[in-house]
XYZ file of N, CA and C in Angstrom:
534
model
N -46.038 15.554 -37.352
C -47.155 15.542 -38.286
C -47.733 16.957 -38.356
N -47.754 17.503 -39.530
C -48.797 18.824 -39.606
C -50.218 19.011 -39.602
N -50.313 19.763 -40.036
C -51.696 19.902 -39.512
C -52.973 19.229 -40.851
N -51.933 19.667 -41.796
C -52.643 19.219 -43.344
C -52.778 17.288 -43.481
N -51.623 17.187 -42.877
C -51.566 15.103 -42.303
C -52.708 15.159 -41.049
N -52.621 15.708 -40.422
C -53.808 15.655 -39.505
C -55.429 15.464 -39.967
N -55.021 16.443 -40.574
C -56.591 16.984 -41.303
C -56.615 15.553 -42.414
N -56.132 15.322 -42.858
C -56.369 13.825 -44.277
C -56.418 12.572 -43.173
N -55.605 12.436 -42.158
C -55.570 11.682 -40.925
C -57.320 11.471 -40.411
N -57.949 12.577 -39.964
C -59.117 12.730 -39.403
C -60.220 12.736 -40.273
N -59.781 13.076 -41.875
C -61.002 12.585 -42.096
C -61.347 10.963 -43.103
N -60.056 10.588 -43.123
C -60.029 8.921 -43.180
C -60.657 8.446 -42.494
N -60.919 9.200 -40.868
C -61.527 8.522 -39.878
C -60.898 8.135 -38.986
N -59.403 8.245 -38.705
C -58.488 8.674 -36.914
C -59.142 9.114 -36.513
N -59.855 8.726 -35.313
C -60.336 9.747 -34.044
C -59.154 10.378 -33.495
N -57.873 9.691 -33.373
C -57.006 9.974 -32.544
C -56.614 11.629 -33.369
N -56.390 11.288 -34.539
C -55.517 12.317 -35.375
C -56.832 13.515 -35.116
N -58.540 13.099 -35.387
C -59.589 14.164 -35.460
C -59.076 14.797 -33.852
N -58.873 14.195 -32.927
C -58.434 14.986 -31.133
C -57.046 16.141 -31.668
N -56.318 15.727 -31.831
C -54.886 16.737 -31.990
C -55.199 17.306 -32.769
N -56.158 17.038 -33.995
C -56.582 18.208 -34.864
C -57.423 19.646 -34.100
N -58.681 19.150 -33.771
C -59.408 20.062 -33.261
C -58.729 20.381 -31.636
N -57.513 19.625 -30.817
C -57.260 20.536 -30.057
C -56.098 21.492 -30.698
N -55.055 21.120 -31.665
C -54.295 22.088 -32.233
C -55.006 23.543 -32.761
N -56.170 23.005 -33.477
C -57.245 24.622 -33.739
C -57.639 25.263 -32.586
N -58.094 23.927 -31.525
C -58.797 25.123 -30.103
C -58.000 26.311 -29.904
N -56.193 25.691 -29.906
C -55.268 26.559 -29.444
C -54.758 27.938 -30.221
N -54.762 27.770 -31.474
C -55.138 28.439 -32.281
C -56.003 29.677 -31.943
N -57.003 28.919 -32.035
C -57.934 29.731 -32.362
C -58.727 30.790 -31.208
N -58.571 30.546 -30.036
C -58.362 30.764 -28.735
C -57.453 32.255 -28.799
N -56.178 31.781 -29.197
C -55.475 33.448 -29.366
C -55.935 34.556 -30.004
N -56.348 33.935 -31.439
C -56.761 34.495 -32.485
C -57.951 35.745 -32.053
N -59.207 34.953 -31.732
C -60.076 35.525 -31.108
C -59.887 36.216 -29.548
N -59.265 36.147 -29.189
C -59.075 36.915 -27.489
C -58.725 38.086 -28.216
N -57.275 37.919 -29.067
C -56.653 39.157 -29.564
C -57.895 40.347 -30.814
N -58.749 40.013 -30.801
C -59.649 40.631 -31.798
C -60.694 41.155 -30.473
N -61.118 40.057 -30.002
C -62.830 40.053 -29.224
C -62.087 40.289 -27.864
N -62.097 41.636 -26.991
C -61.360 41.613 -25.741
C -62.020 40.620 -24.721
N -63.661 40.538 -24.823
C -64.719 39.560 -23.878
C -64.365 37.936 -23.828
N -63.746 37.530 -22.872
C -63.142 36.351 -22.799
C -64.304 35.132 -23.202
N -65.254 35.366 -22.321
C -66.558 34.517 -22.783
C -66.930 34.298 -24.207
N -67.106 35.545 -24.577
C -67.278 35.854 -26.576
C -66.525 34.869 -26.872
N -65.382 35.312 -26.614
C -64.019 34.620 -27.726
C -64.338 33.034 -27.666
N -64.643 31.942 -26.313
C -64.592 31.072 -26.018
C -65.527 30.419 -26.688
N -66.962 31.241 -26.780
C -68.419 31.089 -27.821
C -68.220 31.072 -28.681
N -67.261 32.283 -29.471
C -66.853 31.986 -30.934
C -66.362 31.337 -31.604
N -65.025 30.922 -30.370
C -64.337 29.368 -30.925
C -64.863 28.251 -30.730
N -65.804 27.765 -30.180
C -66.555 27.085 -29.517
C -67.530 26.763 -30.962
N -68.451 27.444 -31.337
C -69.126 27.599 -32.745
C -68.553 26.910 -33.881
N -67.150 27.904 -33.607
C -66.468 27.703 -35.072
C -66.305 25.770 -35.242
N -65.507 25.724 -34.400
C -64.785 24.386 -33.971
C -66.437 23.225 -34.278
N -67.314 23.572 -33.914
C -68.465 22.484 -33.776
C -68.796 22.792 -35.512
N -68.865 23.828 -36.175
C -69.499 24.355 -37.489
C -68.438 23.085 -38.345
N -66.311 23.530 -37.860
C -65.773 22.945 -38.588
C -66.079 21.670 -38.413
N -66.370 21.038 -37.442
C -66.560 19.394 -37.189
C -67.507 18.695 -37.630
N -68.543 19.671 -38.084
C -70.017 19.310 -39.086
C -69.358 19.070 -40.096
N -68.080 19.647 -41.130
C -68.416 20.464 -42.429
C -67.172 19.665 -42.893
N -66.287 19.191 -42.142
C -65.068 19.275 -42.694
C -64.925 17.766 -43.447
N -65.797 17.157 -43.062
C -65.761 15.380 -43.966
C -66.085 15.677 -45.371
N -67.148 16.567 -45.305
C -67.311 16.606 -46.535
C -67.081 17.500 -47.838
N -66.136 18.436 -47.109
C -66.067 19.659 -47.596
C -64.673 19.302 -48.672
N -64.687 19.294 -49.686
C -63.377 19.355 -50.875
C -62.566 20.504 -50.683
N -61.201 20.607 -50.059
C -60.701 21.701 -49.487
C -59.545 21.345 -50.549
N -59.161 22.731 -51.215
C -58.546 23.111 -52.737
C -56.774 23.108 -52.489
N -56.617 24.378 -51.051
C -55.012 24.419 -51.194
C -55.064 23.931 -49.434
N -55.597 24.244 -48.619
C -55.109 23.802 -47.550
C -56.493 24.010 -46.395
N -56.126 23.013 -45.814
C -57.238 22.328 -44.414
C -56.859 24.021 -43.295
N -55.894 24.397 -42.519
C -55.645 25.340 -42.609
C -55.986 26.766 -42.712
N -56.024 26.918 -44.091
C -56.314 28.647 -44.750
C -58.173 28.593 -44.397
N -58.514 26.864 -44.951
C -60.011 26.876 -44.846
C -60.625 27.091 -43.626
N -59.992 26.502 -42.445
C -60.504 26.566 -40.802
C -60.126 28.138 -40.729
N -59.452 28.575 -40.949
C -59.529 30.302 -40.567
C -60.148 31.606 -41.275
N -60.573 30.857 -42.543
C -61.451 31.409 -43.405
C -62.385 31.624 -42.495
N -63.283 30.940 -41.702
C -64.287 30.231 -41.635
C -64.189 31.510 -40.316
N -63.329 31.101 -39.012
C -63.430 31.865 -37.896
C -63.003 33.410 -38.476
N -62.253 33.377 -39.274
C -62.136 34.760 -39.560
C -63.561 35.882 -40.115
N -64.280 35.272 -40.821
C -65.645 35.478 -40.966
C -66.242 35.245 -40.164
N -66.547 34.475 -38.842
C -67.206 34.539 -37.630
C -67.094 35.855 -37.060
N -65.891 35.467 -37.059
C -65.125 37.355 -36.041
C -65.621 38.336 -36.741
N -65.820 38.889 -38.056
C -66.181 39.646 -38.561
C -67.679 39.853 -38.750
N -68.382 38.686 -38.355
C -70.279 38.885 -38.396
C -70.437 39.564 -37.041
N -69.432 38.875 -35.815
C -69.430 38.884 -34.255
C -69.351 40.255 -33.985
N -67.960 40.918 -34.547
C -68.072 42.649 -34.864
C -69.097 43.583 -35.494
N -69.309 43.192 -36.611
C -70.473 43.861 -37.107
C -71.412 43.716 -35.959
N -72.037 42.892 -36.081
C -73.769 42.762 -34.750
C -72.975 43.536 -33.522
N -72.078 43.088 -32.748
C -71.670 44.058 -31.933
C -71.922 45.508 -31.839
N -71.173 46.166 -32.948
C -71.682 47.332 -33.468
C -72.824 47.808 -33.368
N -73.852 47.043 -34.400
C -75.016 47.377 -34.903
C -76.065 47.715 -33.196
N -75.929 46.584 -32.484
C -76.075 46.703 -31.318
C -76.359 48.012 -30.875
N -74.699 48.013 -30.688
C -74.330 49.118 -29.837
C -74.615 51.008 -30.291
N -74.722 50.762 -31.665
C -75.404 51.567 -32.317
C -76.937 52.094 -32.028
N -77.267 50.823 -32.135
C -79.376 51.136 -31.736
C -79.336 51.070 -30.335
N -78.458 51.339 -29.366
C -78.754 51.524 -27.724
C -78.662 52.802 -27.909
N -79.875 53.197 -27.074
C -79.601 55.005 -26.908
C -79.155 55.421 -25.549
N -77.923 55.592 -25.232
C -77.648 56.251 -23.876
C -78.190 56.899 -23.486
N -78.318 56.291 -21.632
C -79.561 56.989 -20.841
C -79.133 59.015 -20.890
N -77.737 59.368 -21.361
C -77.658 60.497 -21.302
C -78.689 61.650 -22.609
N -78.422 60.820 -23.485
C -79.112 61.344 -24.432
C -80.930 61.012 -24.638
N -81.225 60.342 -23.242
C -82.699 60.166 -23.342
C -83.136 61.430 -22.768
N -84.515 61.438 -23.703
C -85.289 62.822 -23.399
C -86.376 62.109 -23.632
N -87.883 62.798 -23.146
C -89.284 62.748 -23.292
C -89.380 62.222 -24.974
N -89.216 63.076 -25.457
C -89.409 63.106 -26.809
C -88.734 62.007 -27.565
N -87.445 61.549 -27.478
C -87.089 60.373 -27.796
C -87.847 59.146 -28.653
N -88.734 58.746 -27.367
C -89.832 57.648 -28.181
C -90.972 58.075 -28.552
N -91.640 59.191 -28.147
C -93.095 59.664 -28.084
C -92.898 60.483 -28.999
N -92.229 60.779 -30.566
C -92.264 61.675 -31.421
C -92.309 60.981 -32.508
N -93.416 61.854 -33.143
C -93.548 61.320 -34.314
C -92.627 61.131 -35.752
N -92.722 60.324 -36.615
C -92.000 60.155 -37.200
C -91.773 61.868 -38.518
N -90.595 62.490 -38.682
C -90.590 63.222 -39.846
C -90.988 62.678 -41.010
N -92.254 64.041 -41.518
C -93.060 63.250 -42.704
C -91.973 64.080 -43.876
N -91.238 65.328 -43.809
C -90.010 65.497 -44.786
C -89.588 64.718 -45.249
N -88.373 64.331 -43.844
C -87.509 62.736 -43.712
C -87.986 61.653 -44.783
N -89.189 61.015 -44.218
C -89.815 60.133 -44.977
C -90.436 60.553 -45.941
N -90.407 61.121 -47.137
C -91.039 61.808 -48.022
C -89.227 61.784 -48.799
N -88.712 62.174 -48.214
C -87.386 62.293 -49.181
C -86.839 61.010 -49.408
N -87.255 59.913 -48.257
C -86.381 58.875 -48.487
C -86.979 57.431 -49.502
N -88.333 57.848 -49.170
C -89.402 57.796 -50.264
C -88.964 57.852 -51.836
N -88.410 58.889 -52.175
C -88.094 59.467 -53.356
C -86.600 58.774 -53.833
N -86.215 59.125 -53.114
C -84.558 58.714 -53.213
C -84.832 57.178 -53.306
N -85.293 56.791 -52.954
C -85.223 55.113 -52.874
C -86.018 54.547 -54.546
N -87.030 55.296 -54.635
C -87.766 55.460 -56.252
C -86.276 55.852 -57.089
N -85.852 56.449 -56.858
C -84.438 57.188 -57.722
C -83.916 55.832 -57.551
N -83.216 55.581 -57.223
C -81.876 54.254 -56.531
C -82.683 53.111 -57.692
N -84.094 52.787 -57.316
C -84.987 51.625 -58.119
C -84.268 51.989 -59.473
N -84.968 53.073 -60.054
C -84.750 53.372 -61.757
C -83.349 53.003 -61.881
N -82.414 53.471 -60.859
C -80.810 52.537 -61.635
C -80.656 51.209 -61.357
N -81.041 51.001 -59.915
C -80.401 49.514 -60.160
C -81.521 48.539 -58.939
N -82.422 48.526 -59.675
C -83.825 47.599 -58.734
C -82.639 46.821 -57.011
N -81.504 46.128 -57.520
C -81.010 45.165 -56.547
C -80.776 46.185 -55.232
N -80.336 47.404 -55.629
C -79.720 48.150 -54.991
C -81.233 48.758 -53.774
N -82.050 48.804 -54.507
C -83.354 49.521 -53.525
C -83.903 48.241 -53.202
N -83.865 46.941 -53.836
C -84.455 45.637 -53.066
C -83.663 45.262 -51.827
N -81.991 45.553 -51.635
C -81.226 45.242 -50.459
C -81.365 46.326 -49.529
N -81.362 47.592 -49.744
C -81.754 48.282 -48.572
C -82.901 47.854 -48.189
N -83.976 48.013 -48.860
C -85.558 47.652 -48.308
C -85.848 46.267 -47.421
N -84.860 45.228 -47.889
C -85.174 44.094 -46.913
C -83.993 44.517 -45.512
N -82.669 45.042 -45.742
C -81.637 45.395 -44.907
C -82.636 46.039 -43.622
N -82.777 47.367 -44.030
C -83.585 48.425 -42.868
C -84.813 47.775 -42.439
N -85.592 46.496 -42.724
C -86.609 45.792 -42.314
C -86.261 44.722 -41.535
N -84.964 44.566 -41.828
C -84.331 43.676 -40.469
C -83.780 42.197 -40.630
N -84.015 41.850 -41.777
C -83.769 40.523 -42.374
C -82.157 40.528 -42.334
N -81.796 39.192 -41.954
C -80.342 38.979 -42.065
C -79.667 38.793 -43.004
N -78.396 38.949 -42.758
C -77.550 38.800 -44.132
C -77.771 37.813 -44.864
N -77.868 36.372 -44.275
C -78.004 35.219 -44.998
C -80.436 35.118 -45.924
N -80.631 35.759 -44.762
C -82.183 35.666 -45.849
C -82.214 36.057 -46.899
N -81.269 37.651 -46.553
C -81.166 38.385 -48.019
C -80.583 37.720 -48.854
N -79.553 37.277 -48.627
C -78.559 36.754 -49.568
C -79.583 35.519 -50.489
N -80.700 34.637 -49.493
C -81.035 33.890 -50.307
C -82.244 34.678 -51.068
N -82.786 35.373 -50.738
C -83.879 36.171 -51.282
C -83.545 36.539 -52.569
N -82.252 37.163 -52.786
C -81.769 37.947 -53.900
C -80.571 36.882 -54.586
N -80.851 35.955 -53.795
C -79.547 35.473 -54.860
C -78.070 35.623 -55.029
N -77.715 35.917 -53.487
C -76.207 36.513 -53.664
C -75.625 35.995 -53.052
N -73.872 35.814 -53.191
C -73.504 35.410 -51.980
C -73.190 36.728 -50.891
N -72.314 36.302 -49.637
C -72.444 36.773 -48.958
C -71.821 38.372 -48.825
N -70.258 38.073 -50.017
C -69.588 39.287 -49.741
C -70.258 40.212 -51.060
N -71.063 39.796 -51.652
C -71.613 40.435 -53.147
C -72.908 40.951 -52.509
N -73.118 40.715 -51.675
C -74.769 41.706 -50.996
C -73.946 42.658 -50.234
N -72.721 42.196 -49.348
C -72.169 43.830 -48.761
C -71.351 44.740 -49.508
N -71.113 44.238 -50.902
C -71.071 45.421 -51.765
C -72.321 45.763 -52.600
N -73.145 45.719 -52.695
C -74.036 45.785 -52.886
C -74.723 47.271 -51.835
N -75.170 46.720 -50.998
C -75.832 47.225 -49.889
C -74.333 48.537 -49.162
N -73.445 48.506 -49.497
C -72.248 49.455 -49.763
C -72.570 50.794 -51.061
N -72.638 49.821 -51.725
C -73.242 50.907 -52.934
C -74.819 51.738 -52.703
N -75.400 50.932 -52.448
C -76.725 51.190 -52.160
C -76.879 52.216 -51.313
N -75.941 52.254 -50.330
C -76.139 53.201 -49.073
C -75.612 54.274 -49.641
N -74.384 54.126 -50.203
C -73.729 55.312 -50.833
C -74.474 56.587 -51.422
N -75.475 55.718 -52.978
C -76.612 56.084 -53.538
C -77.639 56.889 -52.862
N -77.624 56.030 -51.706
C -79.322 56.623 -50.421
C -78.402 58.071 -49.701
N -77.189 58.054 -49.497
C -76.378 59.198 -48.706
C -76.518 60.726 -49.714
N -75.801 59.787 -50.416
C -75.694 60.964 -52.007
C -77.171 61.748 -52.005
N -78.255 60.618 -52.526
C -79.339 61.894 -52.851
C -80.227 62.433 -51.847
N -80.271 61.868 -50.365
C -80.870 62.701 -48.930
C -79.917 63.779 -49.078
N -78.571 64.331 -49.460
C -77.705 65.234 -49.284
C -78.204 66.063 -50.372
N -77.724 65.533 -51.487
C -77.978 66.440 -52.639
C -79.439 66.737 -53.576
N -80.559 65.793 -53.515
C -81.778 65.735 -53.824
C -81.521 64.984 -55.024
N -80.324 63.920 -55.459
C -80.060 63.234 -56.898
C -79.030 62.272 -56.676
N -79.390 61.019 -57.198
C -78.354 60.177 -56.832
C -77.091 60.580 -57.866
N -77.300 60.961 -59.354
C -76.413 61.320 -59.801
C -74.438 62.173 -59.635
């Protein structure tokens, strides 16, 4: 039996077929993530998530070409939020090498902020979405608030907020988004 008989199996309502389903994915999915996420724990959390998200979703979910492509859709976009925040993380830690006095106790550049000020007024006049996604982005709101805030889905705000940054790079460099 494959996995696609499994999957129509389990959600007829086989418990037996829903067990070999979700342990055939554990196994799966287990590799998948070790080989991406080196942190054994992570990987186990991630599949762990995924597997409980798919077991919410999958009765009711109208799946088009295959049960399959859809369960790895799903962890494959896990893995990729799991990386990003990773990053972002690891980004805003400041190594104790590069700590100095001044670090936290300095005031903010009123230049800096004065240009970015401007540039962000610039970015508005072309494309309002583009200075509304940075402005909620750099304030800390998550992908999914924004997304409902503005109305987007998920991969259309990170091009978005792609462009946007581009725009914000361009005119701190050159004094013009043009």
């Amino acid at each position: 039996m494959n996995i696609n008989e499994l999957y129509l199996s389990a959600q007829s309502g086989d418990r037996a077929a829903e067990e070999k389903l979700f342990e055939y994915l554990y196994l799966r999915f287990i590799l998948f993530a070790k080989q991406r996420v080196w942190n054994e724990e992570d990987a186990e959390d991630l599949v762990q998530g995924t597997l409980l998200f798919i077991k919410e979703e999958y009765v009711n979910v109208q799946i088009q070409k295959s049960f399959v492509a859809w369960a790895y859709s799903i962890i494959h976009n896990r893995l990729l939020n799991y990386i990003s925040k990773k990053k972002r993380r690891r980004d805003v830690i400041v190594p104790t090498s590069e700590y100095t006095e001044d670090t936290f106790g300095s005031e903010p550049d009123p230049v800096l902020e004065n240009n970015l000020l401007n540039c962000l007024r610039k970015i508005f006049a072309v494309n309002q979405r583009y200075a509304r996604i940075l402005n909620f982005h750099y304030q800390g709101f998550t992908t999914e608030e924004v997304c409902r805030k503005l109305n987007l889905t998920r991969n259309h705000s990170y091009v978005l907020l792609h462009k946007a940054r581009t725009l914000l790079e361009r005119c701190l460099e050159k004094g013009d988004i043009n």
